Short mmCIF file of C-alpha atoms and ligand atoms in Angstrom, two decimals:
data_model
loop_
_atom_site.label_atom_id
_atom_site.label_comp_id
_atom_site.label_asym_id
_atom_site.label_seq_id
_atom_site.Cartn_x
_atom_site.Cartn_y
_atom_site.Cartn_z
CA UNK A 1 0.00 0.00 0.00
CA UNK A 2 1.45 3.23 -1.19
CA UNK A 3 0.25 6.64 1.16
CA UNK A 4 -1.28 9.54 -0.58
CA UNK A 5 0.78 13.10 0.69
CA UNK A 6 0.25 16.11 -0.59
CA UNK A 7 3.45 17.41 -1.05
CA UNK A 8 3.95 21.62 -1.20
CA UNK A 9 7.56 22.24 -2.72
CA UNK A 10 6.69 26.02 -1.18
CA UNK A 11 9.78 28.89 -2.55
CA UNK A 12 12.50 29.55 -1.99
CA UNK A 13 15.08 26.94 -0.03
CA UNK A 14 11.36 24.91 0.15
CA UNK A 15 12.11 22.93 -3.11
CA UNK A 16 15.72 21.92 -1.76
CA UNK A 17 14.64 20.47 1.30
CA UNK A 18 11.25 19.01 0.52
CA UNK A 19 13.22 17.02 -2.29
CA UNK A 20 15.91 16.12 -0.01
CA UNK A 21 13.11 14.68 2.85
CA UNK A 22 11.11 13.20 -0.13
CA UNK A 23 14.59 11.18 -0.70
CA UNK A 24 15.35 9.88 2.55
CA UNK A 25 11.21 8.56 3.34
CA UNK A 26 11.35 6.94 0.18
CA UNK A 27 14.55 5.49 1.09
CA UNK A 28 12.83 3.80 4.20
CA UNK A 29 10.83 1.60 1.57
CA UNK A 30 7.68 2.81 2.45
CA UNK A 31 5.69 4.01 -0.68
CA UNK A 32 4.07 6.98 -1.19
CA UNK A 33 2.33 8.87 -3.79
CA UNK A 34 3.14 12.01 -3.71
CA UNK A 35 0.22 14.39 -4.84
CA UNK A 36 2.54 17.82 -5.69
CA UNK A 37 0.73 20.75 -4.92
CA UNK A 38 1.80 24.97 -5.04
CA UNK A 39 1.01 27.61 -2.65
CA UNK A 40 2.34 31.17 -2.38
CA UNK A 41 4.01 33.40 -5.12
CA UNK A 42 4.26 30.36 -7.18
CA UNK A 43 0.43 29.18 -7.26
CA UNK A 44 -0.13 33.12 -7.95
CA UNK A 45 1.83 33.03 -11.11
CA UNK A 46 0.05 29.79 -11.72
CA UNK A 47 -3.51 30.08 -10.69
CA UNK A 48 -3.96 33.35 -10.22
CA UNK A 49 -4.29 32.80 -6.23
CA UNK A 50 -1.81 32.43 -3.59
CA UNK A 51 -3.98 29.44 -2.34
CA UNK A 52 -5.63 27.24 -4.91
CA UNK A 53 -8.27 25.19 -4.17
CA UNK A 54 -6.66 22.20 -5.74
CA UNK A 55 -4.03 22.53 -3.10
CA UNK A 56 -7.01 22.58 -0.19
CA UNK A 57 -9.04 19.60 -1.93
CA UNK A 58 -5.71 17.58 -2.08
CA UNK A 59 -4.83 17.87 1.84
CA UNK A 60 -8.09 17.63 2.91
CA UNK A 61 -8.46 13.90 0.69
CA UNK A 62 -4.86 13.05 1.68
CA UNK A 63 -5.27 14.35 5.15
CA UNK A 64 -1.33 14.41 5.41
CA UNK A 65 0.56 16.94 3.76
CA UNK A 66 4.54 17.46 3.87
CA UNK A 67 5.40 21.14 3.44
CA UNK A 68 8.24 23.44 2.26
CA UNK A 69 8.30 26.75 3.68
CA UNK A 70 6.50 29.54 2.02
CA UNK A 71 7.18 33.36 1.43
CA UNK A 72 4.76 35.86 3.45
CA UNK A 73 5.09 39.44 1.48
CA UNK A 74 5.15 42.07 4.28
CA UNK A 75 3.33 44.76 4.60
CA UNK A 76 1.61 44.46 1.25
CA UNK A 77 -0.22 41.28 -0.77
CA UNK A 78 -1.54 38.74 0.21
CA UNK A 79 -1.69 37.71 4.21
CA UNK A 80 0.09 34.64 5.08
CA UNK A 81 -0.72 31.24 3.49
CA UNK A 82 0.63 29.48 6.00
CA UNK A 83 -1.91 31.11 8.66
CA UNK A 84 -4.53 30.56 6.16
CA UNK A 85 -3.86 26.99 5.36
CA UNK A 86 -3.96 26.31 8.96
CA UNK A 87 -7.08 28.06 9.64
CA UNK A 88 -8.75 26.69 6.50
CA UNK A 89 -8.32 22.90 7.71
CA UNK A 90 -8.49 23.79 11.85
CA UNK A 91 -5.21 22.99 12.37
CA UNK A 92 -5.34 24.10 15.92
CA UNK A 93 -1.90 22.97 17.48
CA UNK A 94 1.91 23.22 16.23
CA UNK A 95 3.85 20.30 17.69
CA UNK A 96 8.00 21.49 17.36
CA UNK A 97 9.69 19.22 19.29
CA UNK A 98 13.01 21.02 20.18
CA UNK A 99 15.72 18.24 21.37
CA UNK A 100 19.48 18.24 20.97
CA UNK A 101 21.70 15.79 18.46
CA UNK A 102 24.66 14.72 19.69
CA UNK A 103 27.30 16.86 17.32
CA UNK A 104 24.98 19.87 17.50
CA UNK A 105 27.03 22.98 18.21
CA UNK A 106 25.20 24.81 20.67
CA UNK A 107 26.42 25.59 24.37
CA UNK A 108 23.18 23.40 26.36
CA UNK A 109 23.21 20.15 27.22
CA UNK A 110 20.01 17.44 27.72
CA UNK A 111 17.80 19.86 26.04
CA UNK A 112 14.50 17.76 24.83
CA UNK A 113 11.35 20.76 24.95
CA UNK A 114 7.88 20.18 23.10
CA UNK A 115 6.45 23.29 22.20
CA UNK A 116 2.58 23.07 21.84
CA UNK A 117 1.33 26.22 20.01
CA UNK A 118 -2.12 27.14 19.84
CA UNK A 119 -2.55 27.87 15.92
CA UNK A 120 -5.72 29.48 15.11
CA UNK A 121 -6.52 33.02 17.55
CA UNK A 122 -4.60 35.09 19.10
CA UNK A 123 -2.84 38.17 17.46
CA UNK A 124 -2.61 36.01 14.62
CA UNK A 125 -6.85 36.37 14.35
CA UNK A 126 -6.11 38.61 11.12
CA UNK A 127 -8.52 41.66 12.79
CA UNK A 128 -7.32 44.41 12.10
CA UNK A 129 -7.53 48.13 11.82
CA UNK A 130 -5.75 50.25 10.01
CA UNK A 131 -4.96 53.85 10.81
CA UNK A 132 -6.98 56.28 9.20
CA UNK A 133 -9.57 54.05 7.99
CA UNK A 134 -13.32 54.62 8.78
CA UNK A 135 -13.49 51.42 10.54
CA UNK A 136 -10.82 52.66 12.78
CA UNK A 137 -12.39 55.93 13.61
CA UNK A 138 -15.31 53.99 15.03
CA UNK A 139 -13.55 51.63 16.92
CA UNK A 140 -11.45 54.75 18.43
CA UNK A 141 -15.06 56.18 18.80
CA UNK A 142 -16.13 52.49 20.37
CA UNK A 143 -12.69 52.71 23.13
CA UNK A 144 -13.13 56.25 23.89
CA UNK A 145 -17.38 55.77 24.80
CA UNK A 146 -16.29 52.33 26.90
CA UNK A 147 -13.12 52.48 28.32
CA UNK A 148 -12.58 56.47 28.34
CA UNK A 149 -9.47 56.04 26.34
CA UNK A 150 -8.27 58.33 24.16
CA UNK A 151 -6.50 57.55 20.46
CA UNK A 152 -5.11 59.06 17.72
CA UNK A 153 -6.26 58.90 14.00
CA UNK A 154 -2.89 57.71 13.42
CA UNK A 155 -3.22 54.40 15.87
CA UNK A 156 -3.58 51.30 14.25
CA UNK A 157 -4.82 48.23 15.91
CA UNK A 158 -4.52 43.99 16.13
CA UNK A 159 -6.84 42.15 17.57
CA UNK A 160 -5.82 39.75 20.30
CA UNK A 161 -8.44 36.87 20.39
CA UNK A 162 -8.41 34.20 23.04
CA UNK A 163 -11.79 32.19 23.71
CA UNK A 164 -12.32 29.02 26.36
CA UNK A 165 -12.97 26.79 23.68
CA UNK A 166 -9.34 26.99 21.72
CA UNK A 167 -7.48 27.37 25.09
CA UNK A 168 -9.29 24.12 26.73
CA UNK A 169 -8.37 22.58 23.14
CA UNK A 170 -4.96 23.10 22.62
CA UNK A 171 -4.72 22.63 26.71
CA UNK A 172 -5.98 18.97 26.15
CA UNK A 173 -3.73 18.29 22.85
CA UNK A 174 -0.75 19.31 25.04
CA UNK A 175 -1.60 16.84 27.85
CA UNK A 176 -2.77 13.81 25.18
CA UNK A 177 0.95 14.18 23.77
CA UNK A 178 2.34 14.50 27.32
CA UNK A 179 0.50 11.42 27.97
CA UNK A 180 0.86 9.06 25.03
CA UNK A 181 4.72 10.16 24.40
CA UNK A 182 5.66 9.25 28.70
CA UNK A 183 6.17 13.21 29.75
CA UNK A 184 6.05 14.38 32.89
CA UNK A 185 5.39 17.68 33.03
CA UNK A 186 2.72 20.48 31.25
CA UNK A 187 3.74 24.49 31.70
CA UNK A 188 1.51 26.58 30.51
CA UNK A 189 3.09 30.12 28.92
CA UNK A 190 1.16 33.73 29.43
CA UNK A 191 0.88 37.17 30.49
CA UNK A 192 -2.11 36.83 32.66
CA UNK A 193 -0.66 39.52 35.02
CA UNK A 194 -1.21 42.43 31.93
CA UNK A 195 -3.56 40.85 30.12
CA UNK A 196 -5.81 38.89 32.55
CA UNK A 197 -9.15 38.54 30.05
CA UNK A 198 -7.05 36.88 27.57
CA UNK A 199 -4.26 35.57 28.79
CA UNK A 200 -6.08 34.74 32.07
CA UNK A 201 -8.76 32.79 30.58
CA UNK A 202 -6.02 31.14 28.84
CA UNK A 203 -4.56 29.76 31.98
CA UNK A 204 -7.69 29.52 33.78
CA UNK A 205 -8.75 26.96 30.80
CA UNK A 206 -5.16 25.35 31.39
CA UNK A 207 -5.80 24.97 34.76
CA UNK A 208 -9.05 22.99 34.32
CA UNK A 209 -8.00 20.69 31.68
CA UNK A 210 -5.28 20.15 34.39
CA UNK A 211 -7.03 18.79 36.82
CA UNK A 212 -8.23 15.86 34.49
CA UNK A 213 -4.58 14.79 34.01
CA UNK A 214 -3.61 13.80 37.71
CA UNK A 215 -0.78 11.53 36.32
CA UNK A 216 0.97 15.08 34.54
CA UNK A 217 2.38 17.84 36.60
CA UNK A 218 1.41 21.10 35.85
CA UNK A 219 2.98 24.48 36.33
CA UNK A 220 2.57 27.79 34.59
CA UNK A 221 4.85 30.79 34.01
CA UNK A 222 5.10 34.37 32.43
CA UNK A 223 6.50 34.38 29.32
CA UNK A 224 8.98 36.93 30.07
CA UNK A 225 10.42 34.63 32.64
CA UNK A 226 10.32 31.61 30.80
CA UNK A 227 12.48 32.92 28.19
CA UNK A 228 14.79 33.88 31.03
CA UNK A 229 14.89 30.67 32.44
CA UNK A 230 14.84 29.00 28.68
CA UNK A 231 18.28 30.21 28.41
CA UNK A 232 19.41 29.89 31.87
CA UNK A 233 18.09 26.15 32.64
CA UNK A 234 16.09 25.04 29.66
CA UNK A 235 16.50 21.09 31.50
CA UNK A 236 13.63 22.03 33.80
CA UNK A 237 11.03 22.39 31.22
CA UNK A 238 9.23 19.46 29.24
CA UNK A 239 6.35 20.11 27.37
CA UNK A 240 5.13 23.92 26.72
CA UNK A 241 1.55 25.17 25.92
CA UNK A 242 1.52 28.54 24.61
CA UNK A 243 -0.81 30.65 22.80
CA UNK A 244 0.07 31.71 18.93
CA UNK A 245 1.76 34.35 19.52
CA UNK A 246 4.17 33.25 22.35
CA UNK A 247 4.17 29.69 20.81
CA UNK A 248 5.50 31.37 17.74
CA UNK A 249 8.71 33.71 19.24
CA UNK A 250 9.37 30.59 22.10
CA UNK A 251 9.77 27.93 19.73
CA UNK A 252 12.10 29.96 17.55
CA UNK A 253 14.40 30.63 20.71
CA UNK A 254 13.71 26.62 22.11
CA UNK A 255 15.32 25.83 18.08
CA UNK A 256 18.28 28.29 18.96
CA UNK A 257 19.44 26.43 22.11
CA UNK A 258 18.85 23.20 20.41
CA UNK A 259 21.53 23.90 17.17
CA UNK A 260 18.94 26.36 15.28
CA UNK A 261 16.53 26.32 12.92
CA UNK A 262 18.24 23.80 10.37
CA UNK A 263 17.88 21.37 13.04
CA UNK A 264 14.15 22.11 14.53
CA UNK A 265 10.66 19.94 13.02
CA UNK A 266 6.74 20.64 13.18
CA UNK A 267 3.77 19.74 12.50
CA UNK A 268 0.04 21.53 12.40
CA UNK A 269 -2.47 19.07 13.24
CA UNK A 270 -6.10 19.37 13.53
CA UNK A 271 -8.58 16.54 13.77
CA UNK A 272 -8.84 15.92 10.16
CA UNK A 273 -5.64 16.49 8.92
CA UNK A 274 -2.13 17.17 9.41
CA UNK A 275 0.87 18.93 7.89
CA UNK A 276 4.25 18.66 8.38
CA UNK A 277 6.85 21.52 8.18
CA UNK A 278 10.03 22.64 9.50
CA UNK A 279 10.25 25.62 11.70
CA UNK A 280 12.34 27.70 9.62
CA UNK A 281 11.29 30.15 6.53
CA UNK A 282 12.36 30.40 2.50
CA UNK A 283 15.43 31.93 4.04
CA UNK A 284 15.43 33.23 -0.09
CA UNK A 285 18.42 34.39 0.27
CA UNK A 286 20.22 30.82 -0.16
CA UNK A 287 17.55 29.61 -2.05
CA UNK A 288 18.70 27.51 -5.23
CA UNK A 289 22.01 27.12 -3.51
CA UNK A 290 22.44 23.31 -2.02
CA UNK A 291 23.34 24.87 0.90
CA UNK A 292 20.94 25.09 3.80
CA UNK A 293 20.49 22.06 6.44
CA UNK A 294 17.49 19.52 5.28
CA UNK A 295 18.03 18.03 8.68
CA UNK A 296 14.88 20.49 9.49
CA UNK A 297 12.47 19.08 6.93
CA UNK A 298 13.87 15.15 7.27
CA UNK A 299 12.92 15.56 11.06
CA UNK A 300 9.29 16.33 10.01
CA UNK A 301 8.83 13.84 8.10
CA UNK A 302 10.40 11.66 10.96
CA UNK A 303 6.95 13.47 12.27
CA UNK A 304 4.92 12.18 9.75
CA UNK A 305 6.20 8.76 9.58
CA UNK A 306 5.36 8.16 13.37
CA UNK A 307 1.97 10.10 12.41
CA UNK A 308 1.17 7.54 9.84
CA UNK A 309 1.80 4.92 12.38
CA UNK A 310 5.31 3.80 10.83
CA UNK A 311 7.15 3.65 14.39
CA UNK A 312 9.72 1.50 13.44
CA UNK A 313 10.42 3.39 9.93
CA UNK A 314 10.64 6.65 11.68
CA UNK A 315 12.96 5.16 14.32
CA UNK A 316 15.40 4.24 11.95
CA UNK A 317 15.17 7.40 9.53
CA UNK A 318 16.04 9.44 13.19
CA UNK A 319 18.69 7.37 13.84
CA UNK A 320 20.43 7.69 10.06
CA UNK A 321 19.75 11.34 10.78
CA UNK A 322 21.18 11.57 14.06
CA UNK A 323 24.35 9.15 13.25
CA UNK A 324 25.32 11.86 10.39
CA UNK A 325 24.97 14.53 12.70
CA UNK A 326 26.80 13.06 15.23
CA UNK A 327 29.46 11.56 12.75
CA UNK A 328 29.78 15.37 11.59
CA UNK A 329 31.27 14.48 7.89
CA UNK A 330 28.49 15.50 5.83
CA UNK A 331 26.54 18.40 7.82
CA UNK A 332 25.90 21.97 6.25
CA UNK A 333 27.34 25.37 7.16
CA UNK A 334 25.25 25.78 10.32
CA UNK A 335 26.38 22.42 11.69
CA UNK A 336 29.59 23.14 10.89
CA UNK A 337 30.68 26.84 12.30
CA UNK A 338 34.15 28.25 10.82
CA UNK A 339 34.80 25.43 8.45
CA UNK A 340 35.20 26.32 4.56
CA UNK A 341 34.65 24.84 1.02
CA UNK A 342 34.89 21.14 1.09
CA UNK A 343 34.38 20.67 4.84
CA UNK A 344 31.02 21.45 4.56
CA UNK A 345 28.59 19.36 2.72
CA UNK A 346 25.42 20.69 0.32
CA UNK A 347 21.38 19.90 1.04
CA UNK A 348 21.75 16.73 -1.03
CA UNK A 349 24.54 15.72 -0.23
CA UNK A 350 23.12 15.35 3.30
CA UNK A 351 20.48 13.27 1.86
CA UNK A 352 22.97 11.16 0.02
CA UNK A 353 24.85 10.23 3.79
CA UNK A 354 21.37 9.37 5.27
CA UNK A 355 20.59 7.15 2.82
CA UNK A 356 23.80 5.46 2.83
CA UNK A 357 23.53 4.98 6.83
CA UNK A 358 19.90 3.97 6.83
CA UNK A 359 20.77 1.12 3.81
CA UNK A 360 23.76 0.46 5.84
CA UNK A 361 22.07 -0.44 9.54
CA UNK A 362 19.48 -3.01 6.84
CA UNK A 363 22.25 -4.82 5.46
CA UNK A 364 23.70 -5.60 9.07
CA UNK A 365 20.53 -6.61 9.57
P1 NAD B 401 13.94 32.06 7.72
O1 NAD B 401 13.71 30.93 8.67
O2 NAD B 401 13.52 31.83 6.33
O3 NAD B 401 15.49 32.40 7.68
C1 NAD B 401 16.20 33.07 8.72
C2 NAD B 401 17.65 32.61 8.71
O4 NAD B 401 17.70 31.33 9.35
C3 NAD B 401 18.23 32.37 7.34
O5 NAD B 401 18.75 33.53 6.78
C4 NAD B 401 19.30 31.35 7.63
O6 NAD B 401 20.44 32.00 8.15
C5 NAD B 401 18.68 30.52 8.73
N1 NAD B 401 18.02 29.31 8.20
C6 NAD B 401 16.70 29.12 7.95
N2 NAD B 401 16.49 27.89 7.50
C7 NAD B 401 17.68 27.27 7.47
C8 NAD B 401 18.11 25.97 7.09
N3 NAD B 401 17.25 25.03 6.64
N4 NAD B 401 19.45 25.69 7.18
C9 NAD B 401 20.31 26.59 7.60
N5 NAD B 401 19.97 27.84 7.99
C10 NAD B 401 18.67 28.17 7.93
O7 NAD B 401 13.22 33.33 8.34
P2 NAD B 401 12.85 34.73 7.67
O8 NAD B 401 14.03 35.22 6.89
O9 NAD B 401 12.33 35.53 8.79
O10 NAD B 401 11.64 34.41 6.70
C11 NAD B 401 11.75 34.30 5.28
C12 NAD B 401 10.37 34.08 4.72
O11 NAD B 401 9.83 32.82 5.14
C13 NAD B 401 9.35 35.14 5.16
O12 NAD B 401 8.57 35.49 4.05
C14 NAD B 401 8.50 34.42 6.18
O13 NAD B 401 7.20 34.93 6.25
C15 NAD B 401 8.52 33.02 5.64
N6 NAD B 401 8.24 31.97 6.65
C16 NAD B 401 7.53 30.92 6.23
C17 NAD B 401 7.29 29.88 7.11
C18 NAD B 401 6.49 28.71 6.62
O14 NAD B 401 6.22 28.60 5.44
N7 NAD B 401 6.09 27.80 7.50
C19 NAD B 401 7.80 29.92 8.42
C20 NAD B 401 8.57 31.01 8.80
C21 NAD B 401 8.78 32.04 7.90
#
């Protein structure tokens, strides 16, 4: 039985390390069929729209999609695709498991953090108003007449939205993967001090879901002084709830202590489907290069693999991965920090050495 994935190429360095994770999971002998779909500038050249409904209709058949990253313009066209594909198909949490390789360069030791991000509210709701617009002037109007606060015609404004129902949600996904992965502990990550409507119910709803997982400890803390204590003792921490916002700036500092972002998975799942992306961006920059880390995207599909129910599949692709990491002979630039030209190996060329280990550790077999 071959799976069906919808595979996204996304732009920039997406092509170079979607190919290279497309490599190594076929290399594990499982089959796939690979349903290739575009988002992003790409689909807009193609389709005429940044998100095509082919591209919708194919994850939601599939219900498992492996994604490269894709390009948000800022400040101008269209919003991101990546917050509207996850809103589209409810996928409500971001798993990024943030864990260290042995042959990592980073300072930390025993780091092994699972940041659960809630994916669908927060800042990220996509209200907003812009200065000078009508609908601004009557909110201003709205502020002023409720909360006798005055504002500019020249304030803009972003709606933070938090309800019950997404915190309890994402609350209970955190604990199910605390559960059914043998973790110990749940924090949950806010601001409740400042911001005690949204925030608060946040960890009010934490709190409740809580107290239906006796067997899990459960702590909270202010974000401010978790990312203190991230970088001061990041051992004590396990798994992390967060909402989007926080969920999004945490993870990218739990991927720094952990070797960066060449080196740090995800996933958005919902109930009905899931896709599975590295942390990191198009970085365009280096795109069309062979040069950034697929270690990123490999890991994700390491993700999907155990996702699909292929434990022992995605044990040994992790291993391959981690014994070239940890072998150090064929890691990129960011693995590798002030060694030059032939020292450092290419985005294939990593997916060459994992497929060499992983048909190595069958034939001892
Ligand atoms: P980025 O993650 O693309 O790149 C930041 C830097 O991180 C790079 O310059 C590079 O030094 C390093 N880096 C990233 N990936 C790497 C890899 N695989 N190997 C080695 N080094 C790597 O972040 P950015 O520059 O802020 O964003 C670029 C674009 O990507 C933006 O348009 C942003 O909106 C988008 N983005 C998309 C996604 C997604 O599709 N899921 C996620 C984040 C950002």
């Amino acid at each position: 039985m071959a799976y069906n994935v919808t595979l996204i190429p996304g732009d920039g360095i997406g092509p170079e390390v979607t190919q290279a994770a497309r490599r190594v999971l076929e290399a594990t002998g499982i089959a796939f069929h690979w349903d290739v779909a575009y988002a992003g500038d790409v689909a807009q050249k193609m389709f005429g729209t940044p998100l095509p409904d082919q591209l919708l209709n194919s994850i939601k058949q599939n219900k498992v999609a492996l994604k490269g990253p894709v390009t948000t313009p800022v400040g101008s066209g269209f919003r991101s695709i990546n917050v509207a594909l996850r809103k589209q198909l409810d996928l409500y949490a971001c798993l990024r498991p943030c864990k260290i390789y042995p042959g990592v360069p980073t300072p930390f030791r025993n780091v092994d953090i699972v940041v659960v991000r809630e994916n669908t509210e927060d800042l990220y709701s996509g209200i907003e108003f812009e200065a000078g617009a009508q609908d601004t002037a009557r909110l201003i109007e709205l502020v002023s007449k409720t909360k006798d606060r005055a504002h500019g015609e020249d304030t803009s404004f972003s709606l933070k939205v938090i309800s019950r129902t997404a915190s309890r949600r994402i609350a209970r996904f955190a604990f199910d993967y605390a559960r059914a992965n043998n973790r110990k502990k749940v924090t949950a990550v806010h601001k409740a001090n400042i911001m005690k409507f949204t925030d608060g119910l946040f960890l009010t709803a934490a709190r409740q879901v809580a107290e239906e997982y006796t067997d899990i400890e459960f702590s909270n803390v202010i974000v401010d002084a978790l990312c203190m204590q991230l970088v001061r003792a990041p051992q004590q921490f396990d798994v992390l709830v967060l909402p989007n916002l926080y969920g999004d700036i945490v993870s990218d500092l739990c991927a720094g202590l952990v070797g960066g972002l060449g080196v740090a998975p995800g996933a958005n799942l919902g109930d009905d489907a899931a896709i599975f992306e590295a942390t990191h961006g198009s970085a365009p920059r280096y795109a069309g290069q062979n040069k950034v880390n697929p270690v990123a995207m490999m890991l994700s599909g390491v993700m999907m693999l155990r996702h699909l129910g292929e434990i022992n599949s995605a044990a040994r692709l992790e291993k391959a991965i981690a014994d070239v990491i940890a072998e150090g002979k064929n890691v990129t630039y960011d693995l590798k920090p002030g060694a030059t030209g032939g020292q450092i190996a290419g985005t294939s060329q990593v997916a060459d050495a994992v497929i060499e280990k992983m048909k190595a550790s069958s034939s001892l077999k």
